[in-house]
CSV table of C-alpha atoms (C1' of nucleotides) in Angstrom, one decimal:
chain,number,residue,atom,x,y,z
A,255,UNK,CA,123.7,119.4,81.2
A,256,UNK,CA,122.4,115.9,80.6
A,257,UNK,CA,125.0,114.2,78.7
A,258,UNK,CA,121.6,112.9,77.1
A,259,UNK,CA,122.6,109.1,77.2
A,260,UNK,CA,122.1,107.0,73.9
A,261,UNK,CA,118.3,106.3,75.5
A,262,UNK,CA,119.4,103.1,76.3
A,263,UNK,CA,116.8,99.8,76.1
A,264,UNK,CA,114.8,102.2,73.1
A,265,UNK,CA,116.0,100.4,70.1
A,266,UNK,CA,117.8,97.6,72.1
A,267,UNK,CA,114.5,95.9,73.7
A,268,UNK,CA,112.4,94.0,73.0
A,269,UNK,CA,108.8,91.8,73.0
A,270,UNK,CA,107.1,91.0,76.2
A,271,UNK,CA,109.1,89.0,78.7
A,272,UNK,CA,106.5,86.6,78.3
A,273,UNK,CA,106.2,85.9,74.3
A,274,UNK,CA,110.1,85.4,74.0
A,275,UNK,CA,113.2,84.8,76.5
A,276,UNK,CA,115.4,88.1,76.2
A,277,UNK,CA,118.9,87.8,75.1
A,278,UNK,CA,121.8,88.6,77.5
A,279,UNK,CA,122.1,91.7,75.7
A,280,UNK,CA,118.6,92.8,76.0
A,281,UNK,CA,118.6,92.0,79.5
A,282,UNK,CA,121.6,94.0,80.3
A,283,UNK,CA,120.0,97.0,78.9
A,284,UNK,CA,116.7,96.4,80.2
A,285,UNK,CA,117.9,95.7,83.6
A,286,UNK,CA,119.6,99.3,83.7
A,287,UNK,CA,116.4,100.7,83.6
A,288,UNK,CA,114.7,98.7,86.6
A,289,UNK,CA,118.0,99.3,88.9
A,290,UNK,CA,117.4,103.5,88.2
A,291,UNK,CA,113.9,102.4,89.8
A,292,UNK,CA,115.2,100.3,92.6
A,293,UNK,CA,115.1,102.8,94.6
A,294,UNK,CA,112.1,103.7,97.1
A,295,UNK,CA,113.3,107.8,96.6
A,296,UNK,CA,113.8,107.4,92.5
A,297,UNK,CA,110.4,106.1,92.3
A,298,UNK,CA,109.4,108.4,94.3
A,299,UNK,CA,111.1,111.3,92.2
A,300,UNK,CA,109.7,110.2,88.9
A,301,UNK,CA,105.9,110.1,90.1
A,302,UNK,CA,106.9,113.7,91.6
A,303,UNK,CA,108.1,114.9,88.5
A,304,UNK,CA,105.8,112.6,86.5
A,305,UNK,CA,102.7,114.2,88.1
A,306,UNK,CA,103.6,117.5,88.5
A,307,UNK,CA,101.9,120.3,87.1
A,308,UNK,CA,102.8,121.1,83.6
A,309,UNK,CA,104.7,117.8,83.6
A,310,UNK,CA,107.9,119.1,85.0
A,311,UNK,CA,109.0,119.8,88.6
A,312,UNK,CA,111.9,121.9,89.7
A,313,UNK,CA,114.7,120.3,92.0
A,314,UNK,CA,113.8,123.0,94.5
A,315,UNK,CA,110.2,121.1,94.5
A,316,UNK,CA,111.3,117.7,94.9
A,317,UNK,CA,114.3,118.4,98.1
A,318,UNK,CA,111.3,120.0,100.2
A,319,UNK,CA,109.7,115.9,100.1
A,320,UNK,CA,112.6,113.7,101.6
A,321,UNK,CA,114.7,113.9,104.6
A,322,UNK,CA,117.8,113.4,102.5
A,323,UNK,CA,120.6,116.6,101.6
A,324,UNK,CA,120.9,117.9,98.8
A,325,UNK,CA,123.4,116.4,97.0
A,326,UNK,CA,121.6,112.9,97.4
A,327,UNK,CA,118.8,113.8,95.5
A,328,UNK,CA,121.5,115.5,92.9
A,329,UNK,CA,122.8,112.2,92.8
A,330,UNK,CA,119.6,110.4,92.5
A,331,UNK,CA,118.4,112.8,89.4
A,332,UNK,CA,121.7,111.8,88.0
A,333,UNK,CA,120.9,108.5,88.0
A,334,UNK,CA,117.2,108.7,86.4
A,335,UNK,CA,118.9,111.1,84.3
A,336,UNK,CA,121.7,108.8,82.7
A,337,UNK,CA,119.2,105.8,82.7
A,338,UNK,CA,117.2,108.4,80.1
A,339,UNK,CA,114.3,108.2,82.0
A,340,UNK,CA,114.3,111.9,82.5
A,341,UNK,CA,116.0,115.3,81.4
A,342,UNK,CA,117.2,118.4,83.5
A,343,UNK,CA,116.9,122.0,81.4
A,344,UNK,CA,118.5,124.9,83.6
A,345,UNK,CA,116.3,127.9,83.3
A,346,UNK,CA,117.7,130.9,84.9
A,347,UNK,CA,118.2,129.9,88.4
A,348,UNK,CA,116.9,127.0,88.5
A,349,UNK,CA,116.5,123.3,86.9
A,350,UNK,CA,114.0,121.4,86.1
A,351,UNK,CA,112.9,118.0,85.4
A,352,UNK,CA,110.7,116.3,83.1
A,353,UNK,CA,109.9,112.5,82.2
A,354,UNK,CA,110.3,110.7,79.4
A,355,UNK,CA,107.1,109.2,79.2
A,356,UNK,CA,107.7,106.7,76.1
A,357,UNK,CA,110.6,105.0,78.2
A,358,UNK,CA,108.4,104.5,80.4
A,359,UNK,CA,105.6,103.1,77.9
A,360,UNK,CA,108.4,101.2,76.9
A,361,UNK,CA,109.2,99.2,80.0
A,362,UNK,CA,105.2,98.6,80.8
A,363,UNK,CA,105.1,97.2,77.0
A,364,UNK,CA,107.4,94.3,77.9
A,365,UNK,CA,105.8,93.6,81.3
A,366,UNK,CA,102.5,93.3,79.8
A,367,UNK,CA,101.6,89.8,80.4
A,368,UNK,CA,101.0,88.4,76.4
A,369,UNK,CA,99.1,90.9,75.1
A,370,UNK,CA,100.1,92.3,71.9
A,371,UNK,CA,98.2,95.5,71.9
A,372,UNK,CA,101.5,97.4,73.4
A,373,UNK,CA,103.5,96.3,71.2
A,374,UNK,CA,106.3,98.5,69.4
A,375,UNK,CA,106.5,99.5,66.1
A,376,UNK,CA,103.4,98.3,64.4
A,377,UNK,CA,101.2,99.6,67.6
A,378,UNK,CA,97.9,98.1,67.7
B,282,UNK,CA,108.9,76.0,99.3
B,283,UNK,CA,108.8,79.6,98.5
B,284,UNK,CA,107.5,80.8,101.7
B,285,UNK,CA,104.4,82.7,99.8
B,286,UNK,CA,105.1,86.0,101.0
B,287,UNK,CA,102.1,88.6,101.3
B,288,UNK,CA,102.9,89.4,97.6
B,289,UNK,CA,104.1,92.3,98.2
B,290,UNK,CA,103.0,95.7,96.5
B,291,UNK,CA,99.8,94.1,95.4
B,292,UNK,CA,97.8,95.9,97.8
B,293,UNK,CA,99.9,98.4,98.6
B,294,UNK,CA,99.8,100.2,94.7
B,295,UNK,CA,99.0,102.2,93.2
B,296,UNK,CA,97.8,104.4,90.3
B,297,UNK,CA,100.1,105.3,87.6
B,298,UNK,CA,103.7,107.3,88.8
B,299,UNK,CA,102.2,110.0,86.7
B,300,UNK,CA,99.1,110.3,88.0
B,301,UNK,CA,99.6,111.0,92.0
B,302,UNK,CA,103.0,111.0,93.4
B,303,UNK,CA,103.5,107.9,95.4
B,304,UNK,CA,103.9,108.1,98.9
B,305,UNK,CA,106.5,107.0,100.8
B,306,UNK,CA,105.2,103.3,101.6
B,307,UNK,CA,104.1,103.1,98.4
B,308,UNK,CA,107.3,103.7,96.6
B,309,UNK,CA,109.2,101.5,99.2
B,310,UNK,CA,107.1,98.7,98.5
B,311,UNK,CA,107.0,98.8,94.8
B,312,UNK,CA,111.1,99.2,95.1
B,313,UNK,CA,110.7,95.8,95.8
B,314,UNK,CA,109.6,94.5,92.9
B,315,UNK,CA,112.1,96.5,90.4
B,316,UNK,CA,114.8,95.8,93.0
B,317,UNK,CA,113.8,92.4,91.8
B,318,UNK,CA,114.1,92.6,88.2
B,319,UNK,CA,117.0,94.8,88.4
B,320,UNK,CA,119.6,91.9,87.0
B,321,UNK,CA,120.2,90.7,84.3
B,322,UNK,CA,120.4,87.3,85.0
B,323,UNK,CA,116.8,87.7,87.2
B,324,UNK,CA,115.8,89.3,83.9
B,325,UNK,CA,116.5,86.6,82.0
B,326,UNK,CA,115.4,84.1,84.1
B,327,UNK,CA,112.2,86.0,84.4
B,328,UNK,CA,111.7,85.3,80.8
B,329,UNK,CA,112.8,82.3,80.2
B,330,UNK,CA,110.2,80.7,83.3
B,331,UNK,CA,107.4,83.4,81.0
B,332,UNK,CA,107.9,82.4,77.7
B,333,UNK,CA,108.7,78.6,78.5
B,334,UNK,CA,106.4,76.1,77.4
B,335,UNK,CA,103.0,75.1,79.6
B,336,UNK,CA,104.3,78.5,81.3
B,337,UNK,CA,106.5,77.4,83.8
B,338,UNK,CA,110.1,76.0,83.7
B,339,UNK,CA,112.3,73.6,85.7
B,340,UNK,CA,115.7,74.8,87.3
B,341,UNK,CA,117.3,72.3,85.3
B,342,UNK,CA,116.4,74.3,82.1
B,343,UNK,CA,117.2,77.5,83.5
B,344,UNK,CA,120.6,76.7,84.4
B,345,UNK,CA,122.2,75.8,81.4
B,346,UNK,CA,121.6,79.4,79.9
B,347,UNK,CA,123.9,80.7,81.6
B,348,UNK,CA,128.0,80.7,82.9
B,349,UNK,CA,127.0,80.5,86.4
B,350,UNK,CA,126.5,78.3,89.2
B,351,UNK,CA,123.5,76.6,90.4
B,352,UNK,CA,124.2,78.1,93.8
B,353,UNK,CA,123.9,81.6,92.1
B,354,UNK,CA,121.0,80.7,90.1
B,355,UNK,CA,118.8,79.6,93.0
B,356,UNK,CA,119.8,82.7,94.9
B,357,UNK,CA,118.4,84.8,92.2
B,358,UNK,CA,115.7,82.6,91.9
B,359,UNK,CA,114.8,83.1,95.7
B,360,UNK,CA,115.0,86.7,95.3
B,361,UNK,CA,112.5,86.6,92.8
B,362,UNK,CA,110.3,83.7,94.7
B,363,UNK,CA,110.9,86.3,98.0
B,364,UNK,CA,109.3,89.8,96.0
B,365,UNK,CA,106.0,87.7,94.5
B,366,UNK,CA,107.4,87.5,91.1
B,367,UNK,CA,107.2,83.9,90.5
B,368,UNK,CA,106.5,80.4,92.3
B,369,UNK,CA,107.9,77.4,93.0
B,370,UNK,CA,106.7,73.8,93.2
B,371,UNK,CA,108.4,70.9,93.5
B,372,UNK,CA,107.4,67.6,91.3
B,373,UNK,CA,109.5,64.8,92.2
B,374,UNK,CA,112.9,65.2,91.7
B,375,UNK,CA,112.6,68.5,90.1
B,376,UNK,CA,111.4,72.1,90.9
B,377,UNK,CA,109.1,74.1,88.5
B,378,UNK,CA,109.0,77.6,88.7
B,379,UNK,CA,106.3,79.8,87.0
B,380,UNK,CA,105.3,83.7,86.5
B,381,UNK,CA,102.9,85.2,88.7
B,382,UNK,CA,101.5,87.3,85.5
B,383,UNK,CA,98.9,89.9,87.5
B,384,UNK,CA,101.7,91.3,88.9
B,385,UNK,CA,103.2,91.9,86.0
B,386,UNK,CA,100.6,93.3,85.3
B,387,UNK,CA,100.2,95.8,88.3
B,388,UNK,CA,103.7,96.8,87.5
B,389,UNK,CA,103.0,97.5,83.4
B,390,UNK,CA,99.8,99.3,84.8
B,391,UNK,CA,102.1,101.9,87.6
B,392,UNK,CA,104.5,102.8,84.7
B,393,UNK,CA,101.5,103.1,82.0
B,394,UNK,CA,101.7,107.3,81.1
B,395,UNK,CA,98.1,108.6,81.7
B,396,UNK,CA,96.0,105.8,80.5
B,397,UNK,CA,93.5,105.1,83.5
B,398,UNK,CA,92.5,102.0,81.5
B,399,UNK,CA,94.8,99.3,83.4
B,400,UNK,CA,93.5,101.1,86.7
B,401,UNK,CA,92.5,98.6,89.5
B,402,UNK,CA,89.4,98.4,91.4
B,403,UNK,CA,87.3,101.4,90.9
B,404,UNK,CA,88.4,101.7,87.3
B,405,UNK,CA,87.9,105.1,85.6
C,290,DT,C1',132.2,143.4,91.9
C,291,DC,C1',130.8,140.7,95.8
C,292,DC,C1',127.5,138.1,98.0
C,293,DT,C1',123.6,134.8,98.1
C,294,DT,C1',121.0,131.0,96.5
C,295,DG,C1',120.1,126.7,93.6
C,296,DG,C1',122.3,122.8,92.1
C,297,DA,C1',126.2,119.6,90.8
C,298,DT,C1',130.7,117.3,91.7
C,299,DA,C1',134.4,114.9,94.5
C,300,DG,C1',135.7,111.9,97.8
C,301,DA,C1',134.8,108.9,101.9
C,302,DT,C1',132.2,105.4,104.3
C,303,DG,C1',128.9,101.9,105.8
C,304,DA,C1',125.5,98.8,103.9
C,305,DT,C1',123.9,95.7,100.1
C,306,DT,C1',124.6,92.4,97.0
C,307,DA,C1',126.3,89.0,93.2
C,308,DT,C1',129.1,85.4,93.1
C,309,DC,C1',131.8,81.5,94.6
C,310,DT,C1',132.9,76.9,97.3
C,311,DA,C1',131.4,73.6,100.6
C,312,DA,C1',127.9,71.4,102.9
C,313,DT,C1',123.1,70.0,103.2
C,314,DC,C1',118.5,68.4,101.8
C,315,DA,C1',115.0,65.7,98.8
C,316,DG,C1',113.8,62.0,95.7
C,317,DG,C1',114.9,58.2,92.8
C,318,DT,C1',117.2,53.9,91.6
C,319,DG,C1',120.6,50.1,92.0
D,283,DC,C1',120.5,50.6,102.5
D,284,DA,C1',124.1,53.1,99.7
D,285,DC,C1',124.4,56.1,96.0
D,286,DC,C1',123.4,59.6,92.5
D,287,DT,C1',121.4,63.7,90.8
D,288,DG,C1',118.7,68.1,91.3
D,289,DA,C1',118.3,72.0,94.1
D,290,DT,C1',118.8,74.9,98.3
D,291,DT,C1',121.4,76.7,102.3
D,292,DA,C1',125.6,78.6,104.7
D,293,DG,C1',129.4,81.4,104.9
D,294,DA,C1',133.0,84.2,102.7
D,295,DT,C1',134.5,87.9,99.6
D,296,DA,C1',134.7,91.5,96.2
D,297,DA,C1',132.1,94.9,94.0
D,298,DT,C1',128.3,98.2,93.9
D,299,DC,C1',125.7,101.7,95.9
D,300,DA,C1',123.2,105.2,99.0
D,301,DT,C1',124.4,108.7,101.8
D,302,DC,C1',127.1,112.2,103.9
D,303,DT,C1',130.4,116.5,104.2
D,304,DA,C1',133.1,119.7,101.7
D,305,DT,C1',133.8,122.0,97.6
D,306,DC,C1',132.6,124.1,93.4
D,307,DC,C1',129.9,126.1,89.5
D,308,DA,C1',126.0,129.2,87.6
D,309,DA,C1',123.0,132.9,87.7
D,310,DG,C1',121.0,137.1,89.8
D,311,DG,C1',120.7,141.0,92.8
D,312,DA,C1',123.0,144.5,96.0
DNA sequence: TCCTTGGATAGATGATTATCTAATCAGGTG
DNA sequence: CACCTGATTAGATAATCATCTATCCAAGGA
């Protein structure tokens, strides 16, 4: 499961949007990140997951919150899962999701007004 | 110009996505904002008005970075002026568009891991 | 082995959206 | 005023996407 995507926007991006204008390539990668967060029930799925206990929540955890069938949220985990925001692990019977929380890091690191304190490699 | 929305999402969120799960209001309202940013080319322009000089930037700069038409540059310049992102003013024959940075800011501080430092109001 | 339950895939459909051309508006300048 | 340039609006179109139903796969328990 979880083709496990190249963790796209990791290596490709980038200072804040505020220090220096991104290149169209950093943009393109960036921006596949924000659209697997356009989306009122993504966002929602990632805080679920995000905050659950233990750090991980079970798809069987996350249907019960939204009117929506089951194969739409499939699809939506898909999504969060190919942008490399998360990662499904099968165990027995069921699957279960947890966040990858430096993506996330990550993305708040370039919205960060001009502070450098966030910043990548050389942190702090 | 730029009909000022209520700045949306401002109010409305939110501590970090791993912290609480969002609720459903929440979640739609700060789909918004990455909806927003969820193009390249609103990416880029994002940064480009950021980093730019005196911190703002005139259409006239804007366009030229990019195989587009100015039509299609001021629509994703409205989409950004419509979700809060950034302002414009016009001075004489020219519009100037700058960053709203705080919410930025309020974005960076959702998608921060556990950190409560960027928390809002009541901090810690 | 067969059935049941959790989850993903396939394919279809209606709604959004990114882009264009054409037309319009706002300010200067001759 | 007539005209030019910068920028937005209007309307059309092609592509993307969120959702559904139907089907399928994976793992356990009878």
């Amino acid at each position: 499961m979880s083709k496990q995507l190249p963790l796209v926007a990791m290596d490709a991006c980038c200072a804040p949007l505020a220090r220096d204008p991104l290149t169209a390539e950093q943009s393109v990668e960036l921006s596949k990140l924000f659209k697997a967060m356009a989306d009122p029930v993504r966002l929602r799925l990632l805080s679920l997951i995000a905050s659950h206990t233990g750090g991980e929540a079970c798809v069987c955890d996350l249907t019960e919150d939204f009117d929506l069938t089951g194969p739409t949220i499939s699809h939506h985990l898909k999504v969060l899962r190919e942008s490399g925001l998360i990662t499904g692990q099968r165990r027995g019977t069921w699957v279960y999701y947890r966040v990858h929380p430096e993506v996330l890091a990550r993305l708040a690191a370039v919205l960060v007004p001009g502070d450098r304190v966030a910043e990548g490699t050389a942190a702090r």
